[in-house]
Short mmCIF file of C-alpha atoms in Angstrom, two decimals:
data_model
loop_
_atom_site.label_atom_id
_atom_site.label_comp_id
_atom_site.label_asym_id
_atom_site.label_seq_id
_atom_site.Cartn_x
_atom_site.Cartn_y
_atom_site.Cartn_z
CA GLU A 171 4.61 12.52 8.63
CA THR A 172 1.86 11.28 6.73
CA GLY A 173 -1.07 12.89 9.19
CA VAL A 174 -1.67 8.90 9.56
CA THR A 175 -0.82 7.51 12.93
CA GLN A 176 -0.64 4.08 14.11
CA THR A 177 -0.56 2.39 17.97
CA PRO A 178 1.57 0.88 18.95
CA ARG A 179 4.43 0.81 16.84
CA HIS A 180 5.21 -2.71 17.93
CA LEU A 181 3.68 -5.42 19.42
CA VAL A 182 3.76 -9.08 20.93
CA MET A 183 1.49 -11.35 22.10
CA GLY A 184 0.80 -14.91 22.95
CA MET A 185 -2.22 -16.86 21.25
CA THR A 186 -4.57 -16.39 23.95
CA ASN A 187 -4.12 -12.70 24.36
CA LYS A 188 -6.67 -10.28 23.27
CA LYS A 189 -5.22 -6.98 21.88
CA SER A 190 -6.12 -3.75 19.33
CA LEU A 191 -4.62 -1.72 17.01
CA LYS A 192 -5.30 1.80 16.77
CA CYS A 193 -5.00 3.95 13.75
CA GLU A 194 -5.64 7.51 13.28
CA GLN A 195 -5.81 10.12 10.30
CA HIS A 196 -5.63 13.96 10.64
CA LEU A 197 -6.08 14.40 7.35
CA GLY A 198 -10.40 14.60 7.09
CA HIS A 199 -10.51 11.70 4.65
CA ASN A 200 -13.32 9.54 4.29
CA ALA A 201 -11.83 6.10 3.30
CA MET A 202 -9.34 4.06 5.57
CA TYR A 203 -7.81 0.80 5.03
CA TRP A 204 -5.93 -2.28 6.91
CA TYR A 205 -2.95 -3.77 5.02
CA LYS A 206 -1.01 -6.95 6.26
CA GLN A 207 2.29 -7.05 5.06
CA SER A 208 4.40 -10.07 5.71
CA ALA A 209 8.32 -10.88 5.27
CA LYS A 210 8.86 -11.00 1.48
CA LYS A 211 4.98 -11.08 0.36
CA PRO A 212 3.06 -8.23 -1.18
CA LEU A 213 0.67 -6.07 0.87
CA GLU A 214 -2.46 -7.64 1.31
CA LEU A 215 -5.48 -5.69 1.42
CA MET A 216 -7.51 -6.60 4.72
CA PHE A 217 -10.85 -4.31 5.08
CA VAL A 218 -11.52 -1.22 3.67
CA TYR A 219 -14.03 1.28 5.38
CA SER A 220 -16.13 4.32 3.63
CA LEU A 221 -17.59 6.68 5.69
CA GLU A 222 -17.33 4.40 8.35
CA GLU A 223 -18.94 1.88 6.74
CA ARG A 224 -17.71 -1.23 5.57
CA VAL A 225 -16.98 -1.76 2.03
CA GLU A 226 -14.81 -4.43 1.55
CA ASN A 227 -13.77 -7.79 3.51
CA ASN A 228 -11.11 -9.70 1.25
CA SER A 229 -12.02 -12.75 3.29
CA VAL A 230 -9.88 -12.25 6.32
CA PRO A 231 -10.30 -14.47 9.08
CA SER A 232 -12.93 -14.18 11.92
CA ARG A 233 -9.86 -13.58 14.31
CA PHE A 234 -9.09 -10.35 12.87
CA SER A 235 -12.17 -7.40 13.88
CA PRO A 236 -12.12 -4.31 12.56
CA GLU A 237 -13.81 -1.04 14.36
CA CYS A 238 -14.59 2.10 12.58
CA PRO A 239 -15.97 4.43 14.99
CA ASN A 240 -15.60 7.46 13.10
CA SER A 241 -13.98 8.48 9.92
CA SER A 242 -11.35 9.51 11.45
CA HIS A 243 -10.28 6.39 13.70
CA LEU A 244 -10.04 2.98 12.42
CA PHE A 245 -9.08 -0.26 15.04
CA LEU A 246 -8.07 -3.63 14.27
CA HIS A 247 -9.26 -6.05 17.03
CA LEU A 248 -7.09 -9.07 17.54
CA HIS A 249 -7.62 -12.62 19.14
CA THR A 250 -6.59 -15.88 19.21
CA LEU A 251 -3.82 -14.83 16.68
CA GLN A 252 -1.88 -17.73 14.92
CA PRO A 253 2.20 -17.53 14.62
CA GLU A 254 1.68 -16.69 10.54
CA ASP A 255 -0.29 -13.68 11.73
CA SER A 256 2.96 -12.19 12.51
CA ALA A 257 3.49 -9.27 10.47
CA LEU A 258 3.76 -5.46 9.89
CA TYR A 259 -0.02 -4.29 10.09
CA LEU A 260 -0.49 -0.79 7.86
CA CYS A 261 -3.16 1.45 8.13
CA ALA A 262 -3.94 4.01 5.06
CA SER A 263 -6.67 6.68 4.23
CA SER A 264 -7.73 8.37 1.20
CA GLN A 265 -9.96 11.04 0.81
CA ASP A 266 -12.67 8.75 -1.13
CA GLU A 267 -12.61 4.96 -1.96
CA VAL A 268 -9.86 3.85 -4.21
CA GLY A 269 -11.83 2.40 -7.33
CA GLY A 270 -12.19 2.32 -11.21
CA GLY A 271 -12.23 6.13 -12.39
CA ALA A 272 -10.41 8.88 -10.72
CA TYR A 273 -8.08 7.67 -8.20
CA ASN A 274 -7.26 8.76 -4.79
CA GLU A 275 -3.76 8.55 -3.34
CA GLN A 276 -3.41 6.87 -0.21
CA PHE A 277 -1.60 7.76 2.63
CA PHE A 278 -0.08 5.04 4.64
CA GLY A 279 1.11 5.21 8.76
CA PRO A 280 4.38 3.88 9.89
CA GLY A 281 2.69 0.59 10.78
CA THR A 282 2.62 -2.11 13.65
CA ARG A 283 4.83 -4.61 14.14
CA LEU A 284 3.21 -7.77 15.53
CA THR A 285 4.60 -10.90 16.96
CA VAL A 286 2.58 -13.81 17.96
CA LEU A 287 4.02 -16.24 20.04
CA LEU B 70 -8.26 -7.95 -12.15
CA ALA B 71 -5.21 -6.04 -12.94
CA LYS B 72 -2.47 -8.19 -11.32
CA THR B 73 0.84 -6.66 -11.79
CA THR B 74 4.24 -8.06 -12.45
CA GLN B 75 7.49 -6.25 -12.01
CA PRO B 76 11.32 -7.66 -11.56
CA ILE B 77 12.03 -8.49 -8.24
CA SER B 78 15.29 -6.69 -7.73
CA MET B 79 17.56 -4.14 -9.75
CA ASP B 80 20.77 -2.59 -8.81
CA SER B 81 22.12 1.03 -9.47
CA TYR B 82 24.88 3.11 -8.99
CA GLU B 83 24.51 6.65 -7.81
CA GLY B 84 23.36 9.48 -10.41
CA GLN B 85 22.26 6.85 -12.75
CA GLU B 86 18.45 7.21 -14.78
CA VAL B 87 16.37 3.65 -13.24
CA ASN B 88 13.72 2.65 -14.87
CA ILE B 89 11.30 0.44 -13.28
CA THR B 90 8.98 -1.79 -15.55
CA CYS B 91 5.28 -2.82 -14.37
CA SER B 92 3.09 -4.75 -16.79
CA HIS B 93 -0.49 -5.27 -16.13
CA ASN B 94 -2.09 -6.87 -19.08
CA ASN B 95 -5.43 -6.83 -17.91
CA ILE B 96 -5.85 -3.17 -16.96
CA ALA B 97 -9.23 -1.77 -16.98
CA THR B 98 -10.72 1.04 -19.22
CA ASN B 99 -10.67 3.16 -15.91
CA ASP B 100 -7.70 2.00 -13.87
CA TYR B 101 -5.11 4.70 -12.79
CA ILE B 102 -1.55 3.40 -12.52
CA THR B 103 0.15 4.25 -9.40
CA TRP B 104 3.58 3.59 -7.74
CA TYR B 105 4.35 3.71 -4.29
CA GLN B 106 7.99 3.49 -2.62
CA GLN B 107 8.47 1.73 0.79
CA PHE B 108 11.57 2.09 3.12
CA PRO B 109 11.99 -0.68 5.58
CA SER B 110 9.47 -0.62 8.37
CA GLN B 111 7.84 2.29 7.18
CA GLY B 112 4.14 2.03 4.87
CA PRO B 113 4.60 3.02 1.03
CA ARG B 114 4.69 6.52 -0.11
CA PHE B 115 3.06 7.74 -3.17
CA ILE B 116 5.34 8.93 -6.14
CA ILE B 117 3.54 9.56 -8.99
CA GLN B 118 -0.07 8.26 -10.65
CA GLY B 119 -0.94 8.27 -14.38
CA TYR B 120 -3.36 7.17 -16.98
CA LYS B 121 -1.98 7.25 -20.32
CA THR B 122 1.50 8.78 -21.89
CA LYS B 123 3.47 10.65 -19.61
CA VAL B 124 3.31 11.82 -16.21
CA THR B 125 6.07 13.71 -14.73
CA ASN B 126 6.67 15.13 -10.77
CA GLU B 127 9.84 16.76 -9.37
CA VAL B 128 10.62 13.26 -8.34
CA ALA B 129 9.62 11.04 -11.18
CA SER B 130 8.26 10.51 -14.55
CA LEU B 131 5.89 8.00 -15.79
CA PHE B 132 5.30 6.54 -19.33
CA ILE B 133 2.45 4.86 -20.36
CA PRO B 134 2.11 3.69 -23.74
CA ALA B 135 -0.74 3.43 -25.70
CA ASP B 136 -2.07 0.13 -24.89
CA ARG B 137 -1.87 0.54 -21.07
CA LYS B 138 -0.50 -2.62 -20.93
CA SER B 139 2.73 -1.47 -19.09
CA SER B 140 4.59 1.38 -17.09
CA THR B 141 7.60 2.32 -16.68
CA LEU B 142 8.74 4.30 -13.60
CA SER B 143 11.78 6.29 -14.76
CA LEU B 144 13.74 7.86 -11.30
CA PRO B 145 16.34 10.46 -12.66
CA ARG B 146 19.89 10.19 -11.51
CA VAL B 147 19.46 8.23 -8.28
CA SER B 148 20.86 8.95 -5.07
CA LEU B 149 21.56 6.19 -2.20
CA SER B 150 18.56 7.12 -0.36
CA ASP B 151 16.36 6.34 -3.13
CA THR B 152 17.21 2.25 -2.14
CA ALA B 153 13.77 1.19 -1.59
CA VAL B 154 10.79 -1.09 -2.75
CA TYR B 155 9.00 0.27 -5.58
CA TYR B 156 4.99 -0.80 -6.19
CA CYS B 157 2.97 -0.65 -8.94
CA LEU B 158 -0.62 -0.45 -8.22
CA VAL B 159 -3.61 -0.55 -10.41
CA ALA B 160 -6.69 0.28 -9.30
CA SER B 161 -9.28 -2.64 -10.11
CA ARG B 162 -13.12 -2.22 -9.69
CA GLY B 163 -14.06 -5.46 -8.46
CA GLY B 164 -16.94 -7.23 -6.09
CA GLY B 165 -19.07 -4.41 -4.16
CA SER B 166 -18.67 -0.41 -4.87
CA GLN B 167 -14.97 -1.20 -3.20
CA GLY B 168 -12.45 -1.76 -6.53
CA ASN B 169 -9.91 -4.29 -5.60
CA LEU B 170 -6.47 -2.95 -4.41
CA ILE B 171 -3.70 -5.11 -5.58
CA PHE B 172 -0.02 -4.31 -4.58
CA GLY B 173 2.14 -6.68 -6.48
CA LYS B 174 5.52 -7.91 -5.12
CA GLY B 175 7.50 -5.04 -5.82
CA THR B 176 10.95 -4.21 -6.91
CA LYS B 177 13.79 -4.02 -4.44
CA LEU B 178 15.89 -1.10 -6.26
CA SER B 179 19.70 -0.96 -4.83
CA VAL B 180 21.61 2.08 -5.01
CA LYS B 181 25.57 2.01 -4.72
CA PRO B 182 28.17 4.37 -4.46
#
């Protein structure tokens, strides 16, 4: 248990569906992240939120829409996805933003295994 | 951007010491080097972090030479449960207030009995 939970753990959806991934952290952290991990590819940072404000969006397609209603919750809304979006989606949190200077350890959730048919 | 390069895979036997080296030639002055461990279908887990010289904790040691262009993760006396993918991460400050977090492809360590 890392203190970061994700639901659902598995999701199968069609290309026309709309679904949402949920992440919750119980660590009192200020920063939260979404990563995508495809088979045999490195972790790709998608979004970063710090104090509920989005601070980074690494050119992610608009069919992925993040939402951070408070510092403990992070959502990833999905719509009209493509089969190549099938991957493990990981949520992480850290005390403060990771960047130059003192590093903040990231705590990862177990991930949501997404399959797009 | 501080890109990292690691061996794709390594094999070892139980009880041996394993050293995994990561190259990060473009590391910036303020960057820290961090290693994560990931088991299949799980999120990565923090192992160790350092800035320079040597850092040791209860599970690993991290060696960083003076030029900081590489780092070596050392796992003493590995067991079967250490079979995992190990990622070297260098946090780089990029556009915007958030540094760019670039995970490499990782090193798949296989420990055999």
